PDB file of C-alpha atoms in Angstrom:
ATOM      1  CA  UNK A 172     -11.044 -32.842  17.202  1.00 42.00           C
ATOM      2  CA  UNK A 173      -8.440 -30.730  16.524  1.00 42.00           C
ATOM      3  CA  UNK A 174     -10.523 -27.478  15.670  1.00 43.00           C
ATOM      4  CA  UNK A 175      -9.886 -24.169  16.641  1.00 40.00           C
ATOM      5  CA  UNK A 176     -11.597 -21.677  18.678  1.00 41.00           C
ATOM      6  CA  UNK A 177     -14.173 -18.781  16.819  1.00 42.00           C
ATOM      7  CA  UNK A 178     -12.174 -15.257  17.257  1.00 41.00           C
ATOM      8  CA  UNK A 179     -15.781 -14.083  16.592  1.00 48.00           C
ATOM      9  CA  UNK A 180     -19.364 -15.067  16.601  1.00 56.00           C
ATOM     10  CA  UNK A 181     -20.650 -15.002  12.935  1.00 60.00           C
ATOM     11  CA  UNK A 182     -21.571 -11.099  11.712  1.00 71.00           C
ATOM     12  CA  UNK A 183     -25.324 -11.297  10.211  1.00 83.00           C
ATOM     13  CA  UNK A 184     -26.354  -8.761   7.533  1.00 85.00           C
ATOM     14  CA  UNK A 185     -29.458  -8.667   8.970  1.00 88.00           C
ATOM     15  CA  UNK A 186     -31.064 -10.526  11.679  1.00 91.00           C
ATOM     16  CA  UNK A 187     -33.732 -13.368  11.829  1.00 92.00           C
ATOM     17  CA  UNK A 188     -36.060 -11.654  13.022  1.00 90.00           C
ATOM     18  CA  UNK A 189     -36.107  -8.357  10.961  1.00 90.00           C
ATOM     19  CA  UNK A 190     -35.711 -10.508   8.056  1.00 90.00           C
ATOM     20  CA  UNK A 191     -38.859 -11.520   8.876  1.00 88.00           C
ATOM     21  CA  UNK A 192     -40.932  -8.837   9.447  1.00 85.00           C
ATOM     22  CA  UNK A 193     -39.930  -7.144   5.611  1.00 84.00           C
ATOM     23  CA  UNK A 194     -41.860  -9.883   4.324  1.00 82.00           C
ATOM     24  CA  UNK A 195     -45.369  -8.322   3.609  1.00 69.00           C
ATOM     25  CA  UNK A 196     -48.057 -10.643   4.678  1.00 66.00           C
ATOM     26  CA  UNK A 197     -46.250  -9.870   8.202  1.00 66.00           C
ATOM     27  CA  UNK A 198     -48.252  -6.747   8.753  1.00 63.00           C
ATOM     28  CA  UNK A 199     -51.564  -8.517   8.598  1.00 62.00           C
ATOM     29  CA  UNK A 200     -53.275  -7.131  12.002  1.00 63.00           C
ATOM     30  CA  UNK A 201     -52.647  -9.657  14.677  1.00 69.00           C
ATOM     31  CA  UNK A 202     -49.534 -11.603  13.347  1.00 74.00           C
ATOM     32  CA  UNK A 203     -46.922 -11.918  15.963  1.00 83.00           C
ATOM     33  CA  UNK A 204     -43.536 -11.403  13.982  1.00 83.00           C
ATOM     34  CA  UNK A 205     -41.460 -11.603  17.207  1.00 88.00           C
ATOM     35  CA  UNK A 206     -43.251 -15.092  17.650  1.00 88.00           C
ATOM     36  CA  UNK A 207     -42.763 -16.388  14.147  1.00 88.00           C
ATOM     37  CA  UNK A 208     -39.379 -15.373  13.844  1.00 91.00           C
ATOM     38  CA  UNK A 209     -38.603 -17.096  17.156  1.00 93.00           C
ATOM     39  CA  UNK A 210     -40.378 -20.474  17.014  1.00 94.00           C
ATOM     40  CA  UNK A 211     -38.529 -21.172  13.576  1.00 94.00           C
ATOM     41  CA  UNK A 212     -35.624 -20.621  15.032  1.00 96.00           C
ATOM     42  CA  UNK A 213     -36.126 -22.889  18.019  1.00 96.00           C
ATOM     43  CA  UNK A 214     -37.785 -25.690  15.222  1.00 96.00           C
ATOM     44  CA  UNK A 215     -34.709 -25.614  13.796  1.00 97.00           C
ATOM     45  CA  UNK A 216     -32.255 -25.787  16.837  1.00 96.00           C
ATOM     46  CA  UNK A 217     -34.695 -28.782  18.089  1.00 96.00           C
ATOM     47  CA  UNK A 218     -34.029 -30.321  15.220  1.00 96.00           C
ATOM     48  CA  UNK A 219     -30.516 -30.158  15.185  1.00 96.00           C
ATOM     49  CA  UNK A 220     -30.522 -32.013  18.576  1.00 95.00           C
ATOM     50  CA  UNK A 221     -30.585 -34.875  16.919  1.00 93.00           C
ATOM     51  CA  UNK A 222     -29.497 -34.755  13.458  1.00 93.00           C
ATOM     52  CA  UNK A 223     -26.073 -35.956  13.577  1.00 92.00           C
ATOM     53  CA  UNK A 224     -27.206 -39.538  14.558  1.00 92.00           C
ATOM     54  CA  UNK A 225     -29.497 -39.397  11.969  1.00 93.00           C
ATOM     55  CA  UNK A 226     -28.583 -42.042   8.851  1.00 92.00           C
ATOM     56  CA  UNK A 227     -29.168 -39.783   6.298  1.00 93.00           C
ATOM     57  CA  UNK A 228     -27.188 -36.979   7.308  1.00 95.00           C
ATOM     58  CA  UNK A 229     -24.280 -39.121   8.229  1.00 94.00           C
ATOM     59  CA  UNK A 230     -24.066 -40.723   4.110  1.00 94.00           C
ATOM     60  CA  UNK A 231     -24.137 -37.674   2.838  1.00 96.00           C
ATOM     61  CA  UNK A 232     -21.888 -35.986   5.356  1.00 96.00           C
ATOM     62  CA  UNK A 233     -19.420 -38.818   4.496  1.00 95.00           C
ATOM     63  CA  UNK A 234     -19.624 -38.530   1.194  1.00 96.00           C
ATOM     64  CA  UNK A 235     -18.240 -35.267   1.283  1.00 96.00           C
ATOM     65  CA  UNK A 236     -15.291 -36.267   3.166  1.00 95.00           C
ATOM     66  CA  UNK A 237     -14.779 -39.394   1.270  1.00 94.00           C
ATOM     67  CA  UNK A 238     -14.817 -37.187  -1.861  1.00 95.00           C
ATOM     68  CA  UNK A 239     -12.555 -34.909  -0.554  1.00 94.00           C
ATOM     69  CA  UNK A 240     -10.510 -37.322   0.906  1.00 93.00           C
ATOM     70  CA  UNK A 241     -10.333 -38.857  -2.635  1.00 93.00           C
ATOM     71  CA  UNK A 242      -8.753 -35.361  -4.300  1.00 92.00           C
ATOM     72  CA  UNK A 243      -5.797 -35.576  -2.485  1.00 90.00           C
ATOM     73  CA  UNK A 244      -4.904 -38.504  -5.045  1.00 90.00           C
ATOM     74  CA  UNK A 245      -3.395 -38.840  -8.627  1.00 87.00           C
ATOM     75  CA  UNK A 246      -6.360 -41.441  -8.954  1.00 90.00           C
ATOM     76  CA  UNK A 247      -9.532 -39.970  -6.989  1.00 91.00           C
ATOM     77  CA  UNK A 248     -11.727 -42.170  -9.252  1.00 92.00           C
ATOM     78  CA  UNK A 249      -9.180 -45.318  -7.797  1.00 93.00           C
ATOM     79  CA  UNK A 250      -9.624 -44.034  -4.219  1.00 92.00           C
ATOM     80  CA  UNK A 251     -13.422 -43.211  -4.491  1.00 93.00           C
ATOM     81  CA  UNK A 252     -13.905 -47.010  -5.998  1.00 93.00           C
ATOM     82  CA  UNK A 253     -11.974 -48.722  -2.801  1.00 92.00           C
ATOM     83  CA  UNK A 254     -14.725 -47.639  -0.865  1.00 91.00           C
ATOM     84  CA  UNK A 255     -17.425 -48.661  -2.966  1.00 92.00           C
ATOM     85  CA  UNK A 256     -17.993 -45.532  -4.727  1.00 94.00           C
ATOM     86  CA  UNK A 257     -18.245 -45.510  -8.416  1.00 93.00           C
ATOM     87  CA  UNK A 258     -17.416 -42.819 -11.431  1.00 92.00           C
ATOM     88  CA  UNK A 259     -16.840 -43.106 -14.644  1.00 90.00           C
ATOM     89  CA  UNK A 260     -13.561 -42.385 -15.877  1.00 85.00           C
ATOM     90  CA  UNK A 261     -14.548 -38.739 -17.025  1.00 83.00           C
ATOM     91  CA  UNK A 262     -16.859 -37.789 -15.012  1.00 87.00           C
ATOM     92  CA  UNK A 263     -19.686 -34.795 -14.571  1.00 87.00           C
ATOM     93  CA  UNK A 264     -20.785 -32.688 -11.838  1.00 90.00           C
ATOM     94  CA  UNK A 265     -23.947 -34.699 -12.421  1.00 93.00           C
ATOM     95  CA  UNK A 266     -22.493 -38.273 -12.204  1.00 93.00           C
ATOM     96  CA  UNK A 267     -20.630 -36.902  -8.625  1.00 95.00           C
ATOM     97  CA  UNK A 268     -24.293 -35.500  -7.325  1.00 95.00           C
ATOM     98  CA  UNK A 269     -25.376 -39.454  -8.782  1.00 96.00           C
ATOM     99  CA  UNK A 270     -22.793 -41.267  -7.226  1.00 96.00           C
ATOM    100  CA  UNK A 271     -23.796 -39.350  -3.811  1.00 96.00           C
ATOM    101  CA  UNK A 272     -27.498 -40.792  -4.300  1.00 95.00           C
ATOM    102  CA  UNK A 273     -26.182 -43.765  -5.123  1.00 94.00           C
ATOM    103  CA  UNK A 274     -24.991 -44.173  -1.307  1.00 93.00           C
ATOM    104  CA  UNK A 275     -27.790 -43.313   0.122  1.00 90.00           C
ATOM    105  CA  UNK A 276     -30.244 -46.561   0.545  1.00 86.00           C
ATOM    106  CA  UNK A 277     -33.480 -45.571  -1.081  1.00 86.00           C
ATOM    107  CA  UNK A 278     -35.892 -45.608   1.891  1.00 85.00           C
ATOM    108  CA  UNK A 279     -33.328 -43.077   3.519  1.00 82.00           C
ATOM    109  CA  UNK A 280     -33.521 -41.045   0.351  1.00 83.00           C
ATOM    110  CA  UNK A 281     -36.734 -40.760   0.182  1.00 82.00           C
ATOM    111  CA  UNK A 282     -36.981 -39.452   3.949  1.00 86.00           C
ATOM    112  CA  UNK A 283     -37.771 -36.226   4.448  1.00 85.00           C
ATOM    113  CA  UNK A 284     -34.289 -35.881   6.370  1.00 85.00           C
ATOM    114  CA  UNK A 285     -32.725 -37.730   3.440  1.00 90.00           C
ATOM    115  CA  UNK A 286     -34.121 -35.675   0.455  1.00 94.00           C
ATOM    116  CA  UNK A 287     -33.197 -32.390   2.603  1.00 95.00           C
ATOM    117  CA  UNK A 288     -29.708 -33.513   3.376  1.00 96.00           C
ATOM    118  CA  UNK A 289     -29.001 -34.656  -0.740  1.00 96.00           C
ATOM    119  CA  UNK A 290     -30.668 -31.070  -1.715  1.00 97.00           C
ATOM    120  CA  UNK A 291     -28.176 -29.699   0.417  1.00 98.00           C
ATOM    121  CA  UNK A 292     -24.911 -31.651  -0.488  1.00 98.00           C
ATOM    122  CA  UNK A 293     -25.754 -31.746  -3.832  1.00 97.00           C
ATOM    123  CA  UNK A 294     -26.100 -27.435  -3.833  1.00 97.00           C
ATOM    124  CA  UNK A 295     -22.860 -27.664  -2.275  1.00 98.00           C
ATOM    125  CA  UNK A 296     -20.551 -29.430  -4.220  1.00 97.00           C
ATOM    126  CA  UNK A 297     -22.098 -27.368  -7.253  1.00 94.00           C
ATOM    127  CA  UNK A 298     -21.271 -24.403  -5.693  1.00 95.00           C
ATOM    128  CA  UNK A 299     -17.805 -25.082  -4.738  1.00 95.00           C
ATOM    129  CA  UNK A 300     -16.788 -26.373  -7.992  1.00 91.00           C
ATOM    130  CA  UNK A 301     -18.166 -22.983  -9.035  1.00 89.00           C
ATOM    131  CA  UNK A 302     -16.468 -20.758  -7.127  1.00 89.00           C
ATOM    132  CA  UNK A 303     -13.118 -23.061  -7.344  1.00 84.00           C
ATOM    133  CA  UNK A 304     -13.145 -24.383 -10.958  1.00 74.00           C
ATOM    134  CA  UNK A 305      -9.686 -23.453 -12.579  1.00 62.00           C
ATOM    135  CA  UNK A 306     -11.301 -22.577 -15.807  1.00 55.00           C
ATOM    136  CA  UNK A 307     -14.634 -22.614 -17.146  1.00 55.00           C
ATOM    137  CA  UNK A 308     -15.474 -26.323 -17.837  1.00 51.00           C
ATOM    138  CA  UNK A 309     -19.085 -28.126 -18.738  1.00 52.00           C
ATOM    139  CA  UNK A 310     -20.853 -29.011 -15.745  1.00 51.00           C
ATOM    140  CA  UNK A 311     -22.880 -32.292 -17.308  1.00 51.00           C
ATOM    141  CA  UNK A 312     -20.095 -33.134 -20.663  1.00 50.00           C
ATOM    142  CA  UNK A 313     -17.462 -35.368 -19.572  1.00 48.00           C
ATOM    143  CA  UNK A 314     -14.291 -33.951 -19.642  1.00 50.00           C
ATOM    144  CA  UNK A 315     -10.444 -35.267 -18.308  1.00 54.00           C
ATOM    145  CA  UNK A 316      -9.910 -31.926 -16.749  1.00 62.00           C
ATOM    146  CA  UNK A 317     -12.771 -32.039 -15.103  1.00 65.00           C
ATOM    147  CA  UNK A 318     -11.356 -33.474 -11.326  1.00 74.00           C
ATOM    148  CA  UNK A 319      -8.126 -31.185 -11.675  1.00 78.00           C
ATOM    149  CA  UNK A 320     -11.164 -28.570 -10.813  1.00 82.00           C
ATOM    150  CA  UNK A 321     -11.544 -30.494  -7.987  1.00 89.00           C
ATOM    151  CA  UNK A 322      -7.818 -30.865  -6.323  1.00 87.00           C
ATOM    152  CA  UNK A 323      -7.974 -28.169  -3.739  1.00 89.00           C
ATOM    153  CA  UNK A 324     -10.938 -30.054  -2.456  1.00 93.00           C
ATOM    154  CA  UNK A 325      -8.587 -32.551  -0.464  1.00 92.00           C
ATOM    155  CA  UNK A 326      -6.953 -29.555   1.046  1.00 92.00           C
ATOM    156  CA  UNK A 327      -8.259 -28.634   4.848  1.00 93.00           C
ATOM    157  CA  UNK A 328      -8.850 -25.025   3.359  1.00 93.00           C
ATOM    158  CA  UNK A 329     -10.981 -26.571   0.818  1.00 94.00           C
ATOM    159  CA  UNK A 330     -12.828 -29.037   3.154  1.00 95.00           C
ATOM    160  CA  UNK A 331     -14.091 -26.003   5.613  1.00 95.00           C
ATOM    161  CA  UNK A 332     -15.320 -23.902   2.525  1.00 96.00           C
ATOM    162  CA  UNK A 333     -17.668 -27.388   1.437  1.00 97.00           C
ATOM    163  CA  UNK A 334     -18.531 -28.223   5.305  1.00 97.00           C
ATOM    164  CA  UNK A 335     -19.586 -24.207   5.922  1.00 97.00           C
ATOM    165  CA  UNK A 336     -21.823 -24.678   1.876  1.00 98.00           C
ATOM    166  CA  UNK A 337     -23.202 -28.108   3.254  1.00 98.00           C
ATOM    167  CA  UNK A 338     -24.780 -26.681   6.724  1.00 98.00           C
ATOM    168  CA  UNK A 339     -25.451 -23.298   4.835  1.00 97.00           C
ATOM    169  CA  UNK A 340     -27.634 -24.899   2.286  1.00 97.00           C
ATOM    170  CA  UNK A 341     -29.363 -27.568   5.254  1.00 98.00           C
ATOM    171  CA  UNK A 342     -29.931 -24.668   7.544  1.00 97.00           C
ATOM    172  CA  UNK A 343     -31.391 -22.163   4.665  1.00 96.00           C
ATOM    173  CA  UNK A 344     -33.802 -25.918   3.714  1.00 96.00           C
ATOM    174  CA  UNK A 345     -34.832 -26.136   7.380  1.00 96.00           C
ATOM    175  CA  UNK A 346     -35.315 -22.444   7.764  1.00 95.00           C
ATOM    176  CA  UNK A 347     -37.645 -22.127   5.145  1.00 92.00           C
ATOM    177  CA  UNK A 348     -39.553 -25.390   6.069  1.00 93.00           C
ATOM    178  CA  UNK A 349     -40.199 -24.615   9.797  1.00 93.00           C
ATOM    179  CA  UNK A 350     -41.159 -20.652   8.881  1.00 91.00           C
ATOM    180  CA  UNK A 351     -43.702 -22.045   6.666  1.00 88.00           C
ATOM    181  CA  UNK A 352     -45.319 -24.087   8.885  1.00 89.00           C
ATOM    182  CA  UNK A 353     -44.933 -21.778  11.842  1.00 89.00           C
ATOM    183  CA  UNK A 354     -46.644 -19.038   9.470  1.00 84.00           C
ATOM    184  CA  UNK A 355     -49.211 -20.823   7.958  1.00 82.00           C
ATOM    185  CA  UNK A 356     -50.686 -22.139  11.381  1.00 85.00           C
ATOM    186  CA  UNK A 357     -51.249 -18.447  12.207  1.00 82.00           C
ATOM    187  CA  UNK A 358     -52.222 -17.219   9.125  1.00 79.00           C
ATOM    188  CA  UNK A 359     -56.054 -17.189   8.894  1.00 74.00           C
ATOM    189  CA  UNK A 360     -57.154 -17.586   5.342  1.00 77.00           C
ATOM    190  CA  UNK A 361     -55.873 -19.396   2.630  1.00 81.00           C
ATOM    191  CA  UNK A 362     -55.286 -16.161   0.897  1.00 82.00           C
ATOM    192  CA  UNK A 363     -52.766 -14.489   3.599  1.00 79.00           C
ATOM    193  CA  UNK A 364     -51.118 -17.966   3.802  1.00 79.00           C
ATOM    194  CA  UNK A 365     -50.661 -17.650   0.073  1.00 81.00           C
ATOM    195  CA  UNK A 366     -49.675 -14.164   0.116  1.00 82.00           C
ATOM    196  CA  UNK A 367     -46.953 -15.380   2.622  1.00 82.00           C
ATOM    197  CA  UNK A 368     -45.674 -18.406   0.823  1.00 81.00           C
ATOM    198  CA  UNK A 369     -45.132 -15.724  -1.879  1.00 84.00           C
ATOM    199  CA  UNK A 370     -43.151 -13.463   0.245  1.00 83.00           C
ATOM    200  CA  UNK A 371     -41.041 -16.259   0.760  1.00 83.00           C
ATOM    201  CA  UNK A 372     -39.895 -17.171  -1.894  1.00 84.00           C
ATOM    202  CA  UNK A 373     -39.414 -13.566  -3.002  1.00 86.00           C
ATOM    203  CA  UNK A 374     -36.746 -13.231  -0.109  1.00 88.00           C
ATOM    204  CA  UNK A 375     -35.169 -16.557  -1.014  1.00 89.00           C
ATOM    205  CA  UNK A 376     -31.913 -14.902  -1.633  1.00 92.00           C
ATOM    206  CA  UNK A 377     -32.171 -13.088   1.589  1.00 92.00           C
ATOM    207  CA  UNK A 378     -32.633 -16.363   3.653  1.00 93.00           C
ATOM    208  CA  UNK A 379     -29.811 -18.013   1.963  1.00 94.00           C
ATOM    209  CA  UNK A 380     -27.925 -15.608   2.668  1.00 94.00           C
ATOM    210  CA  UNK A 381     -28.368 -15.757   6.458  1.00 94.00           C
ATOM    211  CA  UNK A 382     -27.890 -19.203   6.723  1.00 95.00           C
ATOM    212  CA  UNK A 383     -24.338 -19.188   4.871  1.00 94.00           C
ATOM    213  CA  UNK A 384     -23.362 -16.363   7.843  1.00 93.00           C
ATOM    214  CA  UNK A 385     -24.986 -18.783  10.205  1.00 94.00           C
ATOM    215  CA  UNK A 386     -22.720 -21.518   9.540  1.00 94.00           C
ATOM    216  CA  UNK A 387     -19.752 -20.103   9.657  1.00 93.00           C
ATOM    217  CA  UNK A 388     -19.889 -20.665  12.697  1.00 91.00           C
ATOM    218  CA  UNK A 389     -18.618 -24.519  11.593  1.00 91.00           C
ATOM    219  CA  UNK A 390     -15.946 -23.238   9.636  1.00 87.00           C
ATOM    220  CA  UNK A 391     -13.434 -22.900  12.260  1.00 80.00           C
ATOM    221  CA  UNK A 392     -12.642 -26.519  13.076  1.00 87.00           C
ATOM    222  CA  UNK A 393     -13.517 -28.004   9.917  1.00 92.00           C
ATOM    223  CA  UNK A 394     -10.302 -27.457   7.964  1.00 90.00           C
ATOM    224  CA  UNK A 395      -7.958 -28.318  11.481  1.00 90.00           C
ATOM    225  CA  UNK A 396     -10.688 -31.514  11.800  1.00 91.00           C
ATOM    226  CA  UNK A 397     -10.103 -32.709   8.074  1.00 92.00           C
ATOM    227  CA  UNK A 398      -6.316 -32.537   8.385  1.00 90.00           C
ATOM    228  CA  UNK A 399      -6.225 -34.579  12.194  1.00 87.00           C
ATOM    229  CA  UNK A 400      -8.768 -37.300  10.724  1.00 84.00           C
ATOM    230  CA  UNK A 401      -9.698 -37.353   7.314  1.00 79.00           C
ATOM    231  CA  UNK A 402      -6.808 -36.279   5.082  1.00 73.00           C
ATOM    232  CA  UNK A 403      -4.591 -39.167   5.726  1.00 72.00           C
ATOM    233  CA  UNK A 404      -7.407 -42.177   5.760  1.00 75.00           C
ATOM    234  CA  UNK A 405     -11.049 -42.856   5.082  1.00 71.00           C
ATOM    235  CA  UNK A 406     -13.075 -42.105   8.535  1.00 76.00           C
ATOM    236  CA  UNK A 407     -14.869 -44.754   9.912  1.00 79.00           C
ATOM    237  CA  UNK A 408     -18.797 -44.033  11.118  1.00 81.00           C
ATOM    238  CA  UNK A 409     -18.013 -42.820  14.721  1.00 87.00           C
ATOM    239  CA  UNK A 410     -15.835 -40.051  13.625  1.00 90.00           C
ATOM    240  CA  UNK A 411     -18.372 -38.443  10.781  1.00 92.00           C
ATOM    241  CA  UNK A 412     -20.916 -38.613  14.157  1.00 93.00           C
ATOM    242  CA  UNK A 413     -18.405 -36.628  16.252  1.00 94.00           C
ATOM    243  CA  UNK A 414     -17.903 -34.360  13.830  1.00 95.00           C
ATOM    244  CA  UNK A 415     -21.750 -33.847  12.723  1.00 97.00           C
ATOM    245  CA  UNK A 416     -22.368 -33.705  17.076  1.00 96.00           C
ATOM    246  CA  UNK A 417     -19.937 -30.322  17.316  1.00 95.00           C
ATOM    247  CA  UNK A 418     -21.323 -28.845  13.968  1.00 96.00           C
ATOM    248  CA  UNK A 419     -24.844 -28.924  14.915  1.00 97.00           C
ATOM    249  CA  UNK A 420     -23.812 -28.196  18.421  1.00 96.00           C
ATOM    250  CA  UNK A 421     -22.669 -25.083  17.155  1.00 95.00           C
ATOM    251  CA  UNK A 422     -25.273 -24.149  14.795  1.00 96.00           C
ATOM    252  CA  UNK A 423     -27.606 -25.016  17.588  1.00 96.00           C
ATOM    253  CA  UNK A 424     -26.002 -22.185  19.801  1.00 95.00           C
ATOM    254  CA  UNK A 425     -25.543 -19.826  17.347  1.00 94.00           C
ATOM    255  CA  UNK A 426     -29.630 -19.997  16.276  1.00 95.00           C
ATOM    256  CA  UNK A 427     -29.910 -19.811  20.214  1.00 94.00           C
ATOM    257  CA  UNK A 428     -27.932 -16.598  20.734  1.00 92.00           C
ATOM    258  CA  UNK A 429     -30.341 -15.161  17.731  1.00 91.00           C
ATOM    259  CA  UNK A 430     -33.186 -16.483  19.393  1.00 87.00           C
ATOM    260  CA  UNK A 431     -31.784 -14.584  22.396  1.00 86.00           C
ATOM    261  CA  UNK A 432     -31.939 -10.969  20.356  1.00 76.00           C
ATOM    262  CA  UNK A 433     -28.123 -11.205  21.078  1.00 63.00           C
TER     263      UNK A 433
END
């Protein structure tokens, strides 16, 4: 695969669990924080068990690489249309996140695996051209500038900064989903579960936050992966599933070593 080894496991802020327990609906008398906190984290490792076979996952994962593949090009647009995917000759951050729904085949989008996965690709692609955009340009007016925001995107460098955005925002979705559900089975009343859905989404910035230190974890073979497979030619459906099988594999450990207390 051509990655390279972690030098270090990924440094949290703060961990799972005590993320957890500053959330105020926690303290109700008989709520098991240790038990929340944990049983999210193990919904979401079972889940990643089997996510990189799933068809969802794998469009939008390959979307990503064949749009990055594409910015290596004088003619990404050219490149993007030889393997069936269309943009117009200016295009908008808005006609990339279409294009990428576009792929998907609409029972798959309307999955819940498929609308998490989009959510999350979409999130990342805005946020990279964000944080790499050479100058301030509109995100939805079309513009001929607008791809040279987008050249260091076909660099490995570039690649591993989108992969480690991609699993941060899918891990921060599934995060979210499986504490709710974990929480509101335990919560009583409709009032604490209320109360909690609030705290929630009060500490949205926290969770994100986590998650993006959680998969960095995937950042250390992505760019090394990108250059060995994907730089050079478009990847066939095989190689996005090896890829997607060590990323989760490694998100799945890392949520297991938190799981752990470790």
């Amino acid at each position: 695969m051509g990655h390279e080894r972690v030098s270090s496991l990924p440094q949290k802020t703060q961990k799972w669990v005590d993320l957890v327990k500053k959330m105020r609906s926690m303290y109700a008398d008989g709520i098991p924080v240790e038990t929340v906190a944990a049983q999210t984290l193990q919904n979401v490792r079972r889940q990643y068990e089997s996510l990189s076979r799933d068809d969802a996952v794998k469009t939008v994962f390959t979307f990503l690489v064949v749009f990055s593949h594409a910015c290596r090009f004088d003619d990404p647009i050219g490149e993007l249309k030889a393997t069936g995917v269309s943009l117009p000759d200016e295009p908008t951050l808005l006609s990339i996140v279409k294009a990428l729904r576009q792929q998907m085949p609409m029972d798959k989008a309307a999955s819940e695996y498929g609308q998490l996965a989009l959510a999350a690709a979409a999130d990342a692609l805005g946020k990279w051209y964000k944080d790499n955009a050479t100058k301030q340009l509109p995100l939805f007016k079309p513009t001929s500038e607008f791809l040279e925001s987008w050249r260091r995107l076909g660099t490995g460098s570039g690649f591993c900064e989108l992969s480690r955005l991609f699993f941060g925002r899918l891990t921060e979705r599934y995060l979210n989903y499986f504490l709710d559900r974990v929480a509101s089975a335990i919560f009583p009343s409709l009032q604490q579960r209320n109360q909690f859905q609030h705290d929630v989404k009060s500490h949205v910035d926290d969770v994100s936050k986590h998650a993006f230190e959680t998969a960095k974890i995937t950042q250390s073979f992505a760019a090394g992966w990108f250059n060995a497979h994907a730089r050079d030619h478009v990847l066939g459906e095989r190689e996005v599933e090896g890829f997607l099988a060590i990323a989760f594999g490694k998100l799945r450990d890392e949520l297991r070593r938190e799981e752990e207390g470790k």
